[in-house]
PDB file of C-alpha atoms in Angstrom:
ATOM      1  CA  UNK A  20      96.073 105.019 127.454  1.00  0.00           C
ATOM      2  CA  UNK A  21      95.569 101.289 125.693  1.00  0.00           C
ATOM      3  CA  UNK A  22      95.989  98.145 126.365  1.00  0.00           C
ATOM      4  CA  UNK A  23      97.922  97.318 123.369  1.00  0.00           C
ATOM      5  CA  UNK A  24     101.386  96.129 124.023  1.00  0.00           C
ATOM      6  CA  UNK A  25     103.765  98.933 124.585  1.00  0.00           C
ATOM      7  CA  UNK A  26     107.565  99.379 122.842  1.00  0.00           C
ATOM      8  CA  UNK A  27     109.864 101.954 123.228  1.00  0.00           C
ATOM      9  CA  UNK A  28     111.759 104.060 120.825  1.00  0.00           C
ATOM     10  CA  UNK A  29     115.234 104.333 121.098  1.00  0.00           C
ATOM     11  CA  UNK A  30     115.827 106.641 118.604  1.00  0.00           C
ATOM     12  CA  UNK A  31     113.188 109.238 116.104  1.00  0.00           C
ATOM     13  CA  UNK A  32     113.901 111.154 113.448  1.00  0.00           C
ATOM     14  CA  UNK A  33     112.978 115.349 113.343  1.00  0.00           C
ATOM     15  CA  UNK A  34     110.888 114.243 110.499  1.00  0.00           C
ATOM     16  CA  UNK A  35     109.034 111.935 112.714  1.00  0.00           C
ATOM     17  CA  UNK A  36     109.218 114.091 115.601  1.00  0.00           C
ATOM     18  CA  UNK A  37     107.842 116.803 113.726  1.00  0.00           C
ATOM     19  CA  UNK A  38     104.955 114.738 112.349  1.00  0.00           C
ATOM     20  CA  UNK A  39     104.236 113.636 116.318  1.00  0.00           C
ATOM     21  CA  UNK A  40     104.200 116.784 117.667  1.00  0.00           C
ATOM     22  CA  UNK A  41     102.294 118.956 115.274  1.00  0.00           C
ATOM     23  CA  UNK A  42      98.829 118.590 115.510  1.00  0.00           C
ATOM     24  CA  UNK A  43      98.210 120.316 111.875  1.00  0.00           C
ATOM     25  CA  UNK A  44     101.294 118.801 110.307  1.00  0.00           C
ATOM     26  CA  UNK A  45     100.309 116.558 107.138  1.00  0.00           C
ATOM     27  CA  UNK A  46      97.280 115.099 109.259  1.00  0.00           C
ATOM     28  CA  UNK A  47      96.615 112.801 112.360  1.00  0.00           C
ATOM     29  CA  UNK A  48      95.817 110.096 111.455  1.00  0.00           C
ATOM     30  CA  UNK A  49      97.748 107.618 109.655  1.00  0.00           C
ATOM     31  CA  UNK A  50      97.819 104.260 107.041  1.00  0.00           C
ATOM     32  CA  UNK A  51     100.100 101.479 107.696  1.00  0.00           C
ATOM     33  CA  UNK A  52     101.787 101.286 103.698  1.00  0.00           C
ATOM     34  CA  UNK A  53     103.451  97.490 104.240  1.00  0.00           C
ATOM     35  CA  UNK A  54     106.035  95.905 106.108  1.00  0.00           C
ATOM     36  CA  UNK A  55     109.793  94.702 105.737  1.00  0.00           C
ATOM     37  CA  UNK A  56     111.963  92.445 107.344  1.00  0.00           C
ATOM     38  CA  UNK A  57     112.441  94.273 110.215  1.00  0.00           C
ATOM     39  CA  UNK A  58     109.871  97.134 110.217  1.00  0.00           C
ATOM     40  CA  UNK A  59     107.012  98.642 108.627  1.00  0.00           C
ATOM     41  CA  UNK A  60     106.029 102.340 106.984  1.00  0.00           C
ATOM     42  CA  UNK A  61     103.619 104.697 107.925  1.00  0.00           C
ATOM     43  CA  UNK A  62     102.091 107.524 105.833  1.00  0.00           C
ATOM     44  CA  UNK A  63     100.689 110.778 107.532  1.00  0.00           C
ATOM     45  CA  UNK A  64      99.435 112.421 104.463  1.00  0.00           C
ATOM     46  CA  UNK A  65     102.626 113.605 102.163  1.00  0.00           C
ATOM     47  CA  UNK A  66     104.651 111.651 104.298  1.00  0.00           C
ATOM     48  CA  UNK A  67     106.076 108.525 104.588  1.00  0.00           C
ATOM     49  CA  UNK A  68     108.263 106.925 107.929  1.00  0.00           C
ATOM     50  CA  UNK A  69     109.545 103.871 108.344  1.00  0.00           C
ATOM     51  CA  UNK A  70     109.333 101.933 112.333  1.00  0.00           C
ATOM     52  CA  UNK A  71     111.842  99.422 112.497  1.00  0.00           C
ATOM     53  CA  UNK A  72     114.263  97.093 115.023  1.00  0.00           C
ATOM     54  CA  UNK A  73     118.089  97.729 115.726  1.00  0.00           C
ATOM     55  CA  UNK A  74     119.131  96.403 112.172  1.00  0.00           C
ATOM     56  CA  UNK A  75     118.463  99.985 110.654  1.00  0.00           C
ATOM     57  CA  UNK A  76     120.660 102.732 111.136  1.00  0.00           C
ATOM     58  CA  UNK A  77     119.081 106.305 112.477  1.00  0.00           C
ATOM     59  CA  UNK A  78     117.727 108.629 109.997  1.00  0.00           C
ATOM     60  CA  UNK A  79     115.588 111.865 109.921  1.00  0.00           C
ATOM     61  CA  UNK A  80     112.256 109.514 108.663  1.00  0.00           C
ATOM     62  CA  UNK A  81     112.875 106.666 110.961  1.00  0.00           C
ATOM     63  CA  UNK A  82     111.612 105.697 114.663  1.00  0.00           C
ATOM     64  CA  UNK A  83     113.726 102.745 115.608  1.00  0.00           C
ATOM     65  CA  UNK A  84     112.813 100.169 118.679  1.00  0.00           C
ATOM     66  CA  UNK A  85     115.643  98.161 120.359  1.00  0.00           C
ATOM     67  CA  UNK A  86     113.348  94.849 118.801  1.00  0.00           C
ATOM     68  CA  UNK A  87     111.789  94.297 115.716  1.00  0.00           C
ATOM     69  CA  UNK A  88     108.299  95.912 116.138  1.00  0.00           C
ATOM     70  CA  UNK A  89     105.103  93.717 116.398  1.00  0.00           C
ATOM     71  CA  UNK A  90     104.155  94.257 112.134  1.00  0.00           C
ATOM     72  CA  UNK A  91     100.198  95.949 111.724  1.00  0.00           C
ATOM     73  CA  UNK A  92      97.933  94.543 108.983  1.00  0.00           C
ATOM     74  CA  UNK A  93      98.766  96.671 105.432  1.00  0.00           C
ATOM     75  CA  UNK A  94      96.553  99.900 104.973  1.00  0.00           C
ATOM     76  CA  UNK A  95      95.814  99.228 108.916  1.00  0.00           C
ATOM     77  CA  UNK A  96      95.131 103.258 110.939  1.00  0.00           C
ATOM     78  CA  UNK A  97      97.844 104.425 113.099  1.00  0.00           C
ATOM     79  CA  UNK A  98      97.837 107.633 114.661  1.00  0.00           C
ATOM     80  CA  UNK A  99      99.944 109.705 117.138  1.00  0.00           C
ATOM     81  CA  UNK A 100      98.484 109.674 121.302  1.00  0.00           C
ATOM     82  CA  UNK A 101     100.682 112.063 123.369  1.00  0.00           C
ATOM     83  CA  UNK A 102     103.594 110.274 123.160  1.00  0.00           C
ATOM     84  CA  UNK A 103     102.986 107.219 121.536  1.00  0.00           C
ATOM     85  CA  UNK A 104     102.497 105.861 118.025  1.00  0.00           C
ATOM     86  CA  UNK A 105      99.647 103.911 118.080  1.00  0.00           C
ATOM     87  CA  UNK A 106      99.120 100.720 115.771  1.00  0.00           C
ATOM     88  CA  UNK A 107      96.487  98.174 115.832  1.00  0.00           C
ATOM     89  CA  UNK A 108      99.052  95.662 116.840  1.00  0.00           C
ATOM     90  CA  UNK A 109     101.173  97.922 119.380  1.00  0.00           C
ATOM     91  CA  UNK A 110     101.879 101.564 120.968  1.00  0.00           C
ATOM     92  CA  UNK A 111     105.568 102.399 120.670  1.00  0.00           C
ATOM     93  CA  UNK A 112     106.488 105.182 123.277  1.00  0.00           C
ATOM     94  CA  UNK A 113     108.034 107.956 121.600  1.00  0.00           C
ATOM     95  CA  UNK A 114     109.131 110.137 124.847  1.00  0.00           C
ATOM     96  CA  UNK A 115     112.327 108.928 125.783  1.00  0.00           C
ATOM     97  CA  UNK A 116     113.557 108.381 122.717  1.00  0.00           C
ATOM     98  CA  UNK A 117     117.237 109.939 121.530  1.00  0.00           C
ATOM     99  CA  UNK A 118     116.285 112.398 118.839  1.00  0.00           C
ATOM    100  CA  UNK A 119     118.382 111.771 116.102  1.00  0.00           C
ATOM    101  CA  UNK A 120     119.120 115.098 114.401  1.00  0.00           C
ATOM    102  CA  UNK A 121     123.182 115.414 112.504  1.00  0.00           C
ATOM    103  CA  UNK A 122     125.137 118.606 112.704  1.00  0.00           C
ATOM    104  CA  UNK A 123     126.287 119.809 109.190  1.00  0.00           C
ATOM    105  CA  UNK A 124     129.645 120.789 107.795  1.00  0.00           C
ATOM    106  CA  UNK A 125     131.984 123.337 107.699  1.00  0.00           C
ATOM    107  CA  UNK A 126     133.885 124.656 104.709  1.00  0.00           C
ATOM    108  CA  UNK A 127     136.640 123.710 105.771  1.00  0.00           C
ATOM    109  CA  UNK A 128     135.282 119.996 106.166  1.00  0.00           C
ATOM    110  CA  UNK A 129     133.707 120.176 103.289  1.00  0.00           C
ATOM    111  CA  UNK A 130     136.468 120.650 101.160  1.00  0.00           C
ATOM    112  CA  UNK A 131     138.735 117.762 102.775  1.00  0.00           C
ATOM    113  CA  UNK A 132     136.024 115.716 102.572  1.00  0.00           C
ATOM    114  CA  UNK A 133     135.246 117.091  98.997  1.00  0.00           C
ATOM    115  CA  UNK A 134     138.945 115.781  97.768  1.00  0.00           C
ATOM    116  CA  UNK A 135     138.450 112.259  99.682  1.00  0.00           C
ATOM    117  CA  UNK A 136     135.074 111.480  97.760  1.00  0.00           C
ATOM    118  CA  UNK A 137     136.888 111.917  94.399  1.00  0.00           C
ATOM    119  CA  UNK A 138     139.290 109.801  94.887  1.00  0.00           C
ATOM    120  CA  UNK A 139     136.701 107.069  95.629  1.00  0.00           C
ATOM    121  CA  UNK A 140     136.740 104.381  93.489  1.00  0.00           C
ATOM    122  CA  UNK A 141     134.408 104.883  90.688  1.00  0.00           C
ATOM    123  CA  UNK A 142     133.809 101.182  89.109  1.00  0.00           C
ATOM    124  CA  UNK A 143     130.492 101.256  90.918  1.00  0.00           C
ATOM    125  CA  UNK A 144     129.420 104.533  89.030  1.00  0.00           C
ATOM    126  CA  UNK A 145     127.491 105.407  87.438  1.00  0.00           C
ATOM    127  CA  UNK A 146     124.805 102.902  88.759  1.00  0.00           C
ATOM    128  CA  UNK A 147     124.167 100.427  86.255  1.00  0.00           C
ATOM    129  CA  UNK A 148     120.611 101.334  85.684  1.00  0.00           C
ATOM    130  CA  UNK A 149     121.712 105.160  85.077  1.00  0.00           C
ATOM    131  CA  UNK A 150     124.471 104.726  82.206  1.00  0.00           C
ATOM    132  CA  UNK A 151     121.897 106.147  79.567  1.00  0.00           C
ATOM    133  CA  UNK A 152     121.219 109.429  81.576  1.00  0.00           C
ATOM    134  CA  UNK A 153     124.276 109.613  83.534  1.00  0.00           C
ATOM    135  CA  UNK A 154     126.590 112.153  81.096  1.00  0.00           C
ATOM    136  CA  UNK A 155     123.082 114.585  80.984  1.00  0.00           C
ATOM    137  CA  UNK A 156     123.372 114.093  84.905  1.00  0.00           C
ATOM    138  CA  UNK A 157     126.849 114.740  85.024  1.00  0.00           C
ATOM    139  CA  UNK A 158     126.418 117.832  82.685  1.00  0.00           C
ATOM    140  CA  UNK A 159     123.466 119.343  84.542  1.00  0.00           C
ATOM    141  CA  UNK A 160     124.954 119.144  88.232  1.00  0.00           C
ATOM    142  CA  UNK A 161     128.774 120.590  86.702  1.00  0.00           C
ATOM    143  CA  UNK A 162     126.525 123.845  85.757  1.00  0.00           C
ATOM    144  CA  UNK A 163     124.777 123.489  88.930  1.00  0.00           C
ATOM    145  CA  UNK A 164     121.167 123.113  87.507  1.00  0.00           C
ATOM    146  CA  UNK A 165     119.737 121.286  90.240  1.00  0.00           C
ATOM    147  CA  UNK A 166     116.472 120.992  88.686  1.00  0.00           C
ATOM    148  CA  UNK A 167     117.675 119.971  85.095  1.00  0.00           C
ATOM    149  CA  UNK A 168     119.281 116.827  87.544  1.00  0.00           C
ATOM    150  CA  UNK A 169     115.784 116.549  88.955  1.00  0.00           C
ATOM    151  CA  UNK A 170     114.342 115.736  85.452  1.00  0.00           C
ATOM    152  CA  UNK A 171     116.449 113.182  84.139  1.00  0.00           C
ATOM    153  CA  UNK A 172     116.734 111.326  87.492  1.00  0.00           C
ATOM    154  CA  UNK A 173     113.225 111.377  88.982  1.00  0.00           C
ATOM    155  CA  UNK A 174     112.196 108.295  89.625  1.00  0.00           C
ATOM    156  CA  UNK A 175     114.362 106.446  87.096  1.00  0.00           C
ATOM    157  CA  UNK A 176     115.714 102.724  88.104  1.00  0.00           C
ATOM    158  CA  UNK A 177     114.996  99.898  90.445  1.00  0.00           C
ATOM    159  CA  UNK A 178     114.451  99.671  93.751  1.00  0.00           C
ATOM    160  CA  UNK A 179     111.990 100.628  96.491  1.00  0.00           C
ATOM    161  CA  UNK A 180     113.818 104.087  96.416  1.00  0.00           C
ATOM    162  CA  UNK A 181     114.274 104.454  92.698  1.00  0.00           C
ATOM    163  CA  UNK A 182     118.258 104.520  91.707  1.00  0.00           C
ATOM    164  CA  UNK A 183     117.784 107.943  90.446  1.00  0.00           C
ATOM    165  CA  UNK A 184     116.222 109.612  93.969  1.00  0.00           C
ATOM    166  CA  UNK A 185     118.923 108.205  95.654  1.00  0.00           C
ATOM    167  CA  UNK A 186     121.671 109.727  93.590  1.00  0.00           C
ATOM    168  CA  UNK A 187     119.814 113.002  93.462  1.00  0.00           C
ATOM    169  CA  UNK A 188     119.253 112.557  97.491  1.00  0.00           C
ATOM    170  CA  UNK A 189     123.246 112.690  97.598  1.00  0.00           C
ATOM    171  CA  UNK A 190     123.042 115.954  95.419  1.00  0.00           C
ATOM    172  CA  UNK A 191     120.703 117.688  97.287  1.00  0.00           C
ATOM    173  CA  UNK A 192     122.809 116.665 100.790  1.00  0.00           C
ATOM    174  CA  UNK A 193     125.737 118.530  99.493  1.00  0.00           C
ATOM    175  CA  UNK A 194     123.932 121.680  98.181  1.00  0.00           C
ATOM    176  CA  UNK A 195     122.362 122.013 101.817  1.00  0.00           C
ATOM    177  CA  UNK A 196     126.014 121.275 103.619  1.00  0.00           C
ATOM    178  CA  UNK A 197     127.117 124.055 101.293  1.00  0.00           C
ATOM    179  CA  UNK A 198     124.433 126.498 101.588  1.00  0.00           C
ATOM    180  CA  UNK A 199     122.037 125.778 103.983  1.00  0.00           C
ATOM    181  CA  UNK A 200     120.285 128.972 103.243  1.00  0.00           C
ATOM    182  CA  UNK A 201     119.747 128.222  99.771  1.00  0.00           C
ATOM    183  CA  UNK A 202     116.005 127.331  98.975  1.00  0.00           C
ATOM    184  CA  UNK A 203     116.859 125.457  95.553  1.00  0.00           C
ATOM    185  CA  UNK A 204     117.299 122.097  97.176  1.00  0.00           C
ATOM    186  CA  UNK A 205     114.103 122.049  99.180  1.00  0.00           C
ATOM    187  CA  UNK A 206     112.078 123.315  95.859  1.00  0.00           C
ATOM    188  CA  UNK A 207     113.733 120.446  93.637  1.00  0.00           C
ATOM    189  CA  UNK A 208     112.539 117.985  96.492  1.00  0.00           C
ATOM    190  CA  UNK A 209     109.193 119.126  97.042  1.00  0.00           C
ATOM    191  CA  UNK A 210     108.849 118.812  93.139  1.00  0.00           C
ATOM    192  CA  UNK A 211     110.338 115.610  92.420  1.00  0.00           C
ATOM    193  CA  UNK A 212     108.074 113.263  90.550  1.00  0.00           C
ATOM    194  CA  UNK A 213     108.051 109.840  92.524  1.00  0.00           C
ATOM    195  CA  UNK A 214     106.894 107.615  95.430  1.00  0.00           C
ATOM    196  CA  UNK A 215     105.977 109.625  98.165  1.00  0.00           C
ATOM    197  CA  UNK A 216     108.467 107.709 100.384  1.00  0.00           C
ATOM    198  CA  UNK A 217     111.151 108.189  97.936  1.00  0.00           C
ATOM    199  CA  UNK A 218     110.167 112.214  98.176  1.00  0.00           C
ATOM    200  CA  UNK A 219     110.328 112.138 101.791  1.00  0.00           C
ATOM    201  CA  UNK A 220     113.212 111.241 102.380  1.00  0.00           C
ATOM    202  CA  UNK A 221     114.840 113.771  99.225  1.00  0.00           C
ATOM    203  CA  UNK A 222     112.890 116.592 101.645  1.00  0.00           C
ATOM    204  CA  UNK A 223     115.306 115.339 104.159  1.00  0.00           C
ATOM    205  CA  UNK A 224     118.212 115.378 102.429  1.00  0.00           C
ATOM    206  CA  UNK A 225     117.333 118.849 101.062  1.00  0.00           C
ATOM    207  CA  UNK A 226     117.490 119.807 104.783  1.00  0.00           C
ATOM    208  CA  UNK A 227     120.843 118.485 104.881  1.00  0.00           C
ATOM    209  CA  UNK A 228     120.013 115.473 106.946  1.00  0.00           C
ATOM    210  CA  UNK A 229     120.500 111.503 106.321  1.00  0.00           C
ATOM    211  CA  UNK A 230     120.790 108.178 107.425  1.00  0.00           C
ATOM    212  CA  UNK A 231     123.478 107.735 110.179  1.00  0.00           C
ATOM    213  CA  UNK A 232     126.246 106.386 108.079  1.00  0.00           C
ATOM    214  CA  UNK A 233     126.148 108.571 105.008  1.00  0.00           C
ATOM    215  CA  UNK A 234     127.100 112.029 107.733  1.00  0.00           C
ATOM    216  CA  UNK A 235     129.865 109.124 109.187  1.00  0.00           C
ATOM    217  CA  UNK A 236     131.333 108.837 106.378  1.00  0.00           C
ATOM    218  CA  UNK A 237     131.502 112.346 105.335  1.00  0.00           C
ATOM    219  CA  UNK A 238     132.798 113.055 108.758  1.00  0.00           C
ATOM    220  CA  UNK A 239     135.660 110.431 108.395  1.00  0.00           C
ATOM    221  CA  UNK A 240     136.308 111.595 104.598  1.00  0.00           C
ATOM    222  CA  UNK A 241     136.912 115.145 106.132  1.00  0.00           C
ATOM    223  CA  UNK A 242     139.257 114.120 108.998  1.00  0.00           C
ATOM    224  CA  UNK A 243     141.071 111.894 106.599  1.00  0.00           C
ATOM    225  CA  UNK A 244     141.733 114.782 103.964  1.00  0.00           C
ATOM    226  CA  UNK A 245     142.667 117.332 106.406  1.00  0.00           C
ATOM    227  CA  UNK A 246     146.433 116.846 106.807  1.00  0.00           C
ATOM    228  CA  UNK A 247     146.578 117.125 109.983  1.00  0.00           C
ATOM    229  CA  UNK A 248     144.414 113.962 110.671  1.00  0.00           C
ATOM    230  CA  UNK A 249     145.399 111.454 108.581  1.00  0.00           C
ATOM    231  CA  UNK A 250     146.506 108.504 110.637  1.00  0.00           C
ATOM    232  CA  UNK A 251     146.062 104.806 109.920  1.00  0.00           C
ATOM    233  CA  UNK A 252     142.881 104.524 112.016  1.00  0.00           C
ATOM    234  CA  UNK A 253     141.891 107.062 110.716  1.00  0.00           C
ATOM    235  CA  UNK A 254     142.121 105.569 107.264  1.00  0.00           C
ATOM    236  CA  UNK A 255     140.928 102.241 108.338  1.00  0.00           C
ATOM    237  CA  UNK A 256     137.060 103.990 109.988  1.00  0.00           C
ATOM    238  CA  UNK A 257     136.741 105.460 106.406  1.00  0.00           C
ATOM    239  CA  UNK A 258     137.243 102.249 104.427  1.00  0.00           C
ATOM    240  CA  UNK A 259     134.736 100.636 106.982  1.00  0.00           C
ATOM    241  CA  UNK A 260     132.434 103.281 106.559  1.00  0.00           C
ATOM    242  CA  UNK A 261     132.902 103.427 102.413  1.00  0.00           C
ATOM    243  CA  UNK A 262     131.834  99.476 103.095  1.00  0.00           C
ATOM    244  CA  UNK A 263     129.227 100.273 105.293  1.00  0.00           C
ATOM    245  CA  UNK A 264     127.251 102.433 102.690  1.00  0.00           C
ATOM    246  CA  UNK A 265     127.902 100.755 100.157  1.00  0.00           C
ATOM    247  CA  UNK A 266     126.707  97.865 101.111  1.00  0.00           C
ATOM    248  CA  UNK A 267     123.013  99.639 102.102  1.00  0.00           C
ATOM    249  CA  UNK A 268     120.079  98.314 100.270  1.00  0.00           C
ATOM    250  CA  UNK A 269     120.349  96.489  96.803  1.00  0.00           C
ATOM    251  CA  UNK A 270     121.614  99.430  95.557  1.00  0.00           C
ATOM    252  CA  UNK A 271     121.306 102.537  98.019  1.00  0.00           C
ATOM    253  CA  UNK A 272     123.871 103.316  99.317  1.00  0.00           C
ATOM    254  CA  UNK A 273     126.045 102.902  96.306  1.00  0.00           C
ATOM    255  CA  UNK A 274     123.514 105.315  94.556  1.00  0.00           C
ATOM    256  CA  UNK A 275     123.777 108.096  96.994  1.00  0.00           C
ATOM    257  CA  UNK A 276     127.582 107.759  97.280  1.00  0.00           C
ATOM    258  CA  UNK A 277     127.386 108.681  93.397  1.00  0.00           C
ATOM    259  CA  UNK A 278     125.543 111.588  93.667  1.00  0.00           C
ATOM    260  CA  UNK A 279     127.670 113.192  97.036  1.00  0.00           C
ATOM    261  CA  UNK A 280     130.928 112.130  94.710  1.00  0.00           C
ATOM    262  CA  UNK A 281     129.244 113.923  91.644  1.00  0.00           C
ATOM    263  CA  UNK A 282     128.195 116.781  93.682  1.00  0.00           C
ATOM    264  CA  UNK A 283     132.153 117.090  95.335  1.00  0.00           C
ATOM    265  CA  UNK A 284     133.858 116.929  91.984  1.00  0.00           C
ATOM    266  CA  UNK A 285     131.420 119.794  90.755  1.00  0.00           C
ATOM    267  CA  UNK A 286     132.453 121.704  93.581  1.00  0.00           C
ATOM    268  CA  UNK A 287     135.570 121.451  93.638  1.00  0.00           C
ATOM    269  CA  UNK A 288     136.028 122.170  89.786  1.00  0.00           C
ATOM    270  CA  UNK A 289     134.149 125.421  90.027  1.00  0.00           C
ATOM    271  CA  UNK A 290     135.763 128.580  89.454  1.00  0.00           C
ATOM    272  CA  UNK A 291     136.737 130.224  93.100  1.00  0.00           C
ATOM    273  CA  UNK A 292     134.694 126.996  94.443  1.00  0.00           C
ATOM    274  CA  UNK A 293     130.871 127.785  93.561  1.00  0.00           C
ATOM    275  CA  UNK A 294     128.238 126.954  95.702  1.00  0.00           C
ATOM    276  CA  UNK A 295     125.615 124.635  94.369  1.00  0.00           C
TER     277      UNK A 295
END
């Protein structure tokens, strides 16, 4: 097929699975966007995916190699072959790649897990770049105006995913877990006014899906507040977890902790437990 250098995926994202094997999808070909330390993004039309070496967790938007891929010249074409993701620098093999696609929640889970995220420790939160909007935010997701939260958090901080997406990202995440038939969270991330990496990504968590450790987390916050899990290792996988996301990005992972906590306390103050 070419005689570019070949590397294998070890894991893809739906979102990037999708994008490979639609042939209408949000176009063929592609535009290298700029690299990071260990990767680089694509865009194919709306969307935005991110190629990168073992250092980065799984996530719906991500095709991960067991290196650090060979990095393409910025605004470079890249386009999907059968198979492969072709670059100007390399093809990465996309066939026997694990597809990386997390179950959701029950109720049940939910609501264990709902309790443990409250009880979080809040000193981080609200981000620091948030305090001015953050009692409007608080407000808008307790009356479960998704689209109110939209507005005042759009784009709004630092970072290469703005603060405000990635607290909103952990709203929308818990809206889908509750009510995965409910279209609201998909139409606030469609209409969200930022990067389009930043949007792809919220279209993701709309769908109910993130990167690896945020569902890990969750996971261990449910099997630590259901009482008949609790054990000390238990405990011990959810304060390395908690660490784990917190510590993703400059500010991340702190940011989308917020917004699953915010979303949980909403919840779980409802009358007769309200669904987002």
């Amino acid at each position: 097929m070419t005689s570019l250098p070949v590397v294998s995926a070890v894991s893809i994202g739906e979102g990037v699975s999708r994008l490979c094997s639609s042939p209408l999808g949000d176009g063929r070909d592609g535009v290298v966007l700029g690299s990071f330390s260990c990767g680089f993004y694509i865009r194919f039309g709306k969307s935005v995916f991110a190629v990168a070496g073992p250092q980065i967790s799984p996530g719906p938007m991500h095709a991960l190699v067991g290196r650090n891929p060979p990095t393409p010249r910025e605004r470079s074409i890249a386009y999907f072959a059968e198979d492969f993701l072709v670059t100007t620098v390399c093809a990465i093999r996309l066939s026997a790649a694990e597809k990386y696609r997390p179950s959701g929640f029950t109720r049940q889970q939910l609501r264990a897990a709902a309790r443990m995220l409250c009880q979080i420790d809040g000193k981080q939160i609200p981000p620091a770049d948030l305090t001015a909007v953050w009692t409007d935010v608080t407000a808008a997701v307790r009356s479960f105006d998704l689209h109110a939260a939209r507005k005042l958090l759009q784009g709004f901080g630092g970072g290469l995913t703005p603060t405000g997406d990635d607290v909103l990202a952990g709203i929308l995440l818990f809206s889908n877990w509750l009510d995965p038939s409910n279209e609201i969270a998909s139409q606030v991330a469609e209409k969200t006014d930022t990067s389009d990496l930043s949007r792809s990504f919220l279209i993701w968590a709309a769908r109910g899906q993130s990167i690896e450790p945020i569902h890990a987390l969750v996971r261990s916050a449910a099997d630590l507040g259901s009482s008949r899990a609790k054990s000390e290792a238990t405990g011990a996988y959810f304060a390395h977890m908690l660490a784990k996301v917190r510590s993703i990005g400059s500010s991340s992972g702190v940011a989308m902790l917020a917004g699953l906590r915010l979303a949980a306390a909403a919840w779980l103050a409802a009358d007769h437990r309200t669904d987002l």
